[in-house]
Coordinates of C-alpha atoms in Angstrom, one line a residue:
X1 CA 84.9 98.7 120.1
X2 CA 87.2 95.6 120.8
X3 CA 87.1 94.9 124.5
X4 CA 87.4 97.8 126.0
X5 CA 84.5 97.6 129.3
X6 CA 80.5 98.9 129.0
X7 CA 81.4 101.0 132.0
X8 CA 83.7 103.0 129.7
X9 CA 81.1 104.0 127.3
X10 CA 82.6 108.0 127.0
X11 CA 86.3 106.5 126.8
X12 CA 85.7 104.2 124.2
X13 CA 83.2 106.8 122.3
X14 CA 86.0 109.2 122.4
X15 CA 88.3 106.4 121.2
X16 CA 86.4 105.2 118.8
X17 CA 86.5 108.8 117.3
X18 CA 90.0 109.3 117.3
X19 CA 91.0 106.1 115.9
X20 CA 88.3 106.3 113.0
X21 CA 89.8 110.1 112.6
X22 CA 93.4 108.4 112.6
X23 CA 92.6 105.6 110.3
X24 CA 90.7 108.7 107.4
X25 CA 94.4 110.3 107.8
X26 CA 97.2 108.4 108.2
X27 CA 97.8 109.4 111.7
X28 CA 101.2 109.0 113.9
X29 CA 101.8 107.0 117.1
X30 CA 98.4 107.4 118.7
X31 CA 97.7 109.8 121.2
X32 CA 95.0 111.6 123.0
X33 CA 94.7 113.9 125.8
X34 CA 91.6 113.6 126.3
X35 CA 91.4 109.5 127.6
X36 CA 92.8 108.8 131.2
X37 CA 96.2 108.1 131.2
X38 CA 97.0 104.6 133.3
X39 CA 100.4 104.4 134.6
X40 CA 102.9 102.4 132.6
X41 CA 104.3 98.7 133.8
X42 CA 107.7 97.8 135.0
X43 CA 110.2 97.9 131.8
X44 CA 110.5 94.8 129.8
X45 CA 113.9 93.2 130.0
X46 CA 115.5 90.7 128.0
X47 CA 114.9 87.7 130.5
X48 CA 112.9 85.9 127.7
X49 CA 110.9 84.1 130.4
X50 CA 108.2 83.2 127.9
X51 CA 105.8 84.1 129.9
X52 CA 102.7 86.3 127.8
X53 CA 101.5 89.6 129.2
X54 CA 98.5 91.8 128.9
X55 CA 98.6 94.8 126.4
X56 CA 96.4 97.4 124.0
X57 CA 96.9 97.6 120.5
X58 CA 95.9 100.6 118.3
X59 CA 97.0 101.0 114.7
X60 CA 98.2 104.1 112.4
X61 CA 98.8 104.6 108.6
X62 CA 97.6 103.2 105.9
X63 CA 96.0 99.5 106.7
X64 CA 98.6 97.7 104.6
X65 CA 101.4 100.3 105.7
X66 CA 104.5 100.1 107.8
X67 CA 103.2 103.0 110.0
X68 CA 104.4 106.3 109.0
X69 CA 103.0 108.3 106.0
X70 CA 106.5 107.7 104.0
X71 CA 106.4 104.1 104.9
X72 CA 109.8 104.4 104.9
X73 CA 110.7 106.3 108.2
X74 CA 110.3 104.0 111.5
X75 CA 110.2 107.5 113.6
X76 CA 112.1 108.4 116.4
X77 CA 114.6 105.2 116.5
X78 CA 116.0 106.4 113.4
X79 CA 115.1 103.3 111.3
X80 CA 114.7 103.1 107.3
X81 CA 113.5 101.1 105.1
X82 CA 111.0 99.7 107.8
X83 CA 108.4 98.7 104.8
X84 CA 111.1 96.3 103.1
X85 CA 112.4 93.1 104.3
X86 CA 113.3 92.3 106.5
X87 CA 111.1 94.9 108.8
X88 CA 108.5 94.1 105.7
X89 CA 106.2 96.4 107.7
X90 CA 106.0 94.5 110.9
X91 CA 107.0 97.7 113.0
X92 CA 105.4 98.6 116.3
X93 CA 105.6 102.0 118.5
X94 CA 106.1 100.7 122.2
X95 CA 104.4 103.0 125.1
X96 CA 107.9 103.8 127.7
X97 CA 108.0 100.8 128.9
X98 CA 109.2 98.9 126.0
X99 CA 110.2 102.1 124.5
X100 CA 112.4 102.8 127.2
X101 CA 114.2 105.8 126.3
X102 CA 115.2 104.8 122.9
X103 CA 116.8 101.7 124.6
X104 CA 114.0 99.3 123.6
X105 CA 114.2 100.2 120.1
X106 CA 115.1 97.1 117.6
X107 CA 113.9 95.0 120.5
X108 CA 111.6 92.1 118.8
X109 CA 108.0 90.8 120.6
X110 CA 106.2 88.4 119.6
X111 CA 101.8 89.3 119.7
X112 CA 99.2 88.0 119.7
X113 CA 95.3 88.4 119.8
X114 CA 92.1 86.2 120.6
X115 CA 89.3 88.1 120.5
X116 CA 87.3 89.4 119.1
X117 CA 86.6 86.6 116.6
X118 CA 88.3 88.6 114.0
X119 CA 91.6 87.7 115.7
X120 CA 93.2 84.1 114.6
X121 CA 95.2 83.5 117.8
X122 CA 98.4 83.3 115.7
X123 CA 101.4 84.6 117.5
X124 CA 103.2 87.1 115.1
X125 CA 106.7 89.2 115.1
X126 CA 107.0 92.9 114.9
X127 CA 110.2 95.4 115.6
X128 CA 110.1 98.2 118.1
X129 CA 110.7 101.1 115.7
X130 CA 109.7 104.0 117.4
X131 CA 108.1 105.5 120.8
X132 CA 104.2 106.0 121.8
X133 CA 103.9 109.0 124.1
X134 CA 99.8 108.1 125.5
X135 CA 100.1 104.7 127.5
X136 CA 96.5 103.6 127.0
X137 CA 97.3 100.7 129.1
X138 CA 100.2 99.2 130.9
X139 CA 102.0 98.1 128.1
X140 CA 100.5 99.5 124.5
X141 CA 101.5 98.7 120.9
X142 CA 100.9 101.4 118.4
X143 CA 101.3 98.8 115.3
X144 CA 101.7 99.9 111.6
X145 CA 98.6 98.9 109.4
X146 CA 100.5 95.5 108.5
X147 CA 101.2 94.3 111.8
X148 CA 97.9 94.8 113.3
X149 CA 95.9 93.1 110.2
X150 CA 98.3 90.0 110.7
X151 CA 96.7 89.3 113.3
X152 CA 93.9 88.5 111.8
X153 CA 92.2 85.3 110.3
X154 CA 92.6 84.7 106.8
X155 CA 90.7 87.4 105.1
X156 CA 90.0 89.6 108.1
X157 CA 92.3 91.6 108.2
X158 CA 90.2 95.0 107.0
X159 CA 87.5 93.8 109.9
X160 CA 90.1 93.6 112.6
X161 CA 91.4 96.7 111.5
X162 CA 88.0 98.5 111.8
X163 CA 88.0 97.1 115.5
X164 CA 90.7 100.5 116.3
X165 CA 91.7 99.1 119.8
X166 CA 91.7 95.4 121.0
X167 CA 93.5 93.7 123.6
X168 CA 97.1 91.2 123.2
X169 CA 99.3 89.3 124.4
X170 CA 102.8 89.7 124.0
X171 CA 106.5 88.5 125.1
X172 CA 109.8 89.3 124.6
X173 CA 111.6 87.3 121.5
X174 CA 114.8 86.8 120.3
X175 CA 115.1 89.1 116.7
X176 CA 116.7 86.5 114.2
X177 CA 117.9 87.2 110.7
X178 CA 118.3 85.7 107.5
X179 CA 121.9 83.9 107.6
X180 CA 124.4 86.6 106.5
X181 CA 122.3 89.5 107.6
X182 CA 124.9 91.5 109.1
X183 CA 124.4 94.5 111.4
X184 CA 125.3 97.8 109.5
X185 CA 125.9 101.2 111.0
X186 CA 124.8 104.7 109.4
X187 CA 126.8 107.5 109.8
X188 CA 123.8 109.9 110.8
X189 CA 123.2 113.5 108.9
X190 CA 125.2 116.4 110.2
X191 CA 128.3 114.1 111.3
X192 CA 132.0 115.9 110.9
X193 CA 135.4 115.3 112.6
X194 CA 134.5 116.8 116.1
X195 CA 130.7 115.0 116.2
X196 CA 130.0 111.7 115.1
X197 CA 126.6 109.8 115.3
X198 CA 126.3 106.5 114.3
X199 CA 123.1 104.3 114.8
X200 CA 122.8 100.2 114.3
X201 CA 120.3 98.3 112.7
X202 CA 119.8 94.3 111.7
X203 CA 120.9 93.7 115.5
X204 CA 120.1 90.3 115.8
X205 CA 119.4 88.8 119.5
X206 CA 118.4 91.5 121.8
X207 CA 117.5 93.4 119.5
X208 CA 118.3 96.8 121.2
X209 CA 121.8 98.0 122.2
X210 CA 122.7 99.5 125.7
X211 CA 125.9 100.9 125.0
X212 CA 128.4 101.9 122.4
X213 CA 132.0 102.6 122.2
X214 CA 134.3 103.7 119.6
X215 CA 138.6 103.2 118.8
X216 CA 140.0 104.9 116.8
X217 CA 142.5 104.7 114.1
X218 CA 145.6 102.4 115.4
X219 CA 144.9 104.2 119.5
X220 CA 144.2 101.1 121.6
X221 CA 141.6 103.1 124.1
X222 CA 138.0 102.4 123.9
X223 CA 136.3 105.5 124.3
X224 CA 132.5 105.5 125.4
X225 CA 129.5 106.6 122.9
X226 CA 126.5 109.1 124.3
X227 CA 123.2 107.9 124.1
X228 CA 121.0 110.7 121.6
X229 CA 117.7 109.8 120.4
X230 CA 116.5 106.5 119.7
X231 CA 119.0 103.3 118.3
X232 CA 121.4 106.5 117.7
X233 CA 124.7 107.3 119.6
X234 CA 126.9 110.2 119.5
X235 CA 130.5 111.0 120.1
X236 CA 132.0 115.0 120.4
X237 CA 135.5 116.3 120.9
X238 CA 137.0 119.4 120.7
X239 CA 137.9 121.1 116.9
X240 CA 141.4 120.9 117.8
X241 CA 141.7 117.0 118.1
X242 CA 138.9 115.9 115.4
X243 CA 138.0 112.0 115.4
X244 CA 140.5 109.7 113.3
X245 CA 139.2 107.0 111.8
X246 CA 139.1 104.4 110.7
X247 CA 136.5 103.7 113.9
X248 CA 136.0 100.1 115.3
X249 CA 132.7 100.4 117.1
X250 CA 131.7 97.7 120.5
X251 CA 128.5 96.8 120.7
X252 CA 126.4 96.1 124.3
X253 CA 123.5 94.5 123.9
X254 CA 120.7 94.7 127.1
X255 CA 121.5 91.1 128.1
X256 CA 125.3 92.4 128.3
X257 CA 126.7 90.6 125.7
X258 CA 129.5 92.4 123.2
X259 CA 130.3 92.5 119.8
X260 CA 133.2 94.4 118.2
X261 CA 133.1 95.9 114.1
X262 CA 136.9 96.2 113.7
X263 CA 137.3 99.2 111.5
X264 CA 133.7 99.7 110.2
X265 CA 133.8 103.3 109.4
X266 CA 136.6 103.9 107.2
X267 CA 139.2 106.7 107.5
X268 CA 137.5 108.7 104.5
X269 CA 134.1 108.0 105.7
X270 CA 131.0 110.7 105.0
X271 CA 127.6 111.5 106.7
X272 CA 124.4 110.5 105.1
X273 CA 126.4 107.1 104.5
X274 CA 125.7 103.0 105.4
X275 CA 128.8 100.9 106.1
X276 CA 128.3 97.3 106.4
X277 CA 130.1 95.1 109.2
X278 CA 130.8 91.5 109.4
X279 CA 129.5 90.9 113.0
X280 CA 126.8 89.8 114.7
X281 CA 125.8 88.9 118.0

């Protein structure tokens, strides 16, 4: 069963049963209270020092899927279309030092495995799209079936997935998108003139956002938005002082870089709508 140590035989047996059950049912981000939790490691930052760190990996969903049962829904980050390019199913749930209460959403990691024998030792890139609440190790990636199998030698993806739990190495990398792929903003369901919630996706560079600010109409004042959940930020105002578009949005990435999408949300904006910007990190 992967590379867990023999003196953990009981834990291995329990883990095997849980993983096999997840494979059979489609599962969700991996968790099991019967195993002793390992304290998480320090938060992974955007310093890109190139060092490989040790982690454990599991997988969930269908063998060639993007993780969640419907494949489109990326999980708690709020991203959709994770089964489609540019994500292409390469999705991962990160434990707390990777997910970082949602402020790690959208960040990118190279992962690779060297053992068991099915591993190719070739790195692949995954996107953080969900939280993994159970720390199997200091760093734990619960991968989509597609992402887990992509670490295998040609033709051995199914064999690698049958290992269930494996060791891997990982490092933070900058997110790269095709030329012309700019940031998009989704106005979340339930938004109205007194409560606006926004999600930004396809963020290059750091990939994650640590602050979002909004400027209304012709105003010169930037108003800080509050982190809501996952990659979603919100701003609220009194009913007698409705928010008035168009809205400009300022994004700050983890390494402190800023980009401004001017008037990206139009005056006649609607909830459940995606708006394309002309900016990118």
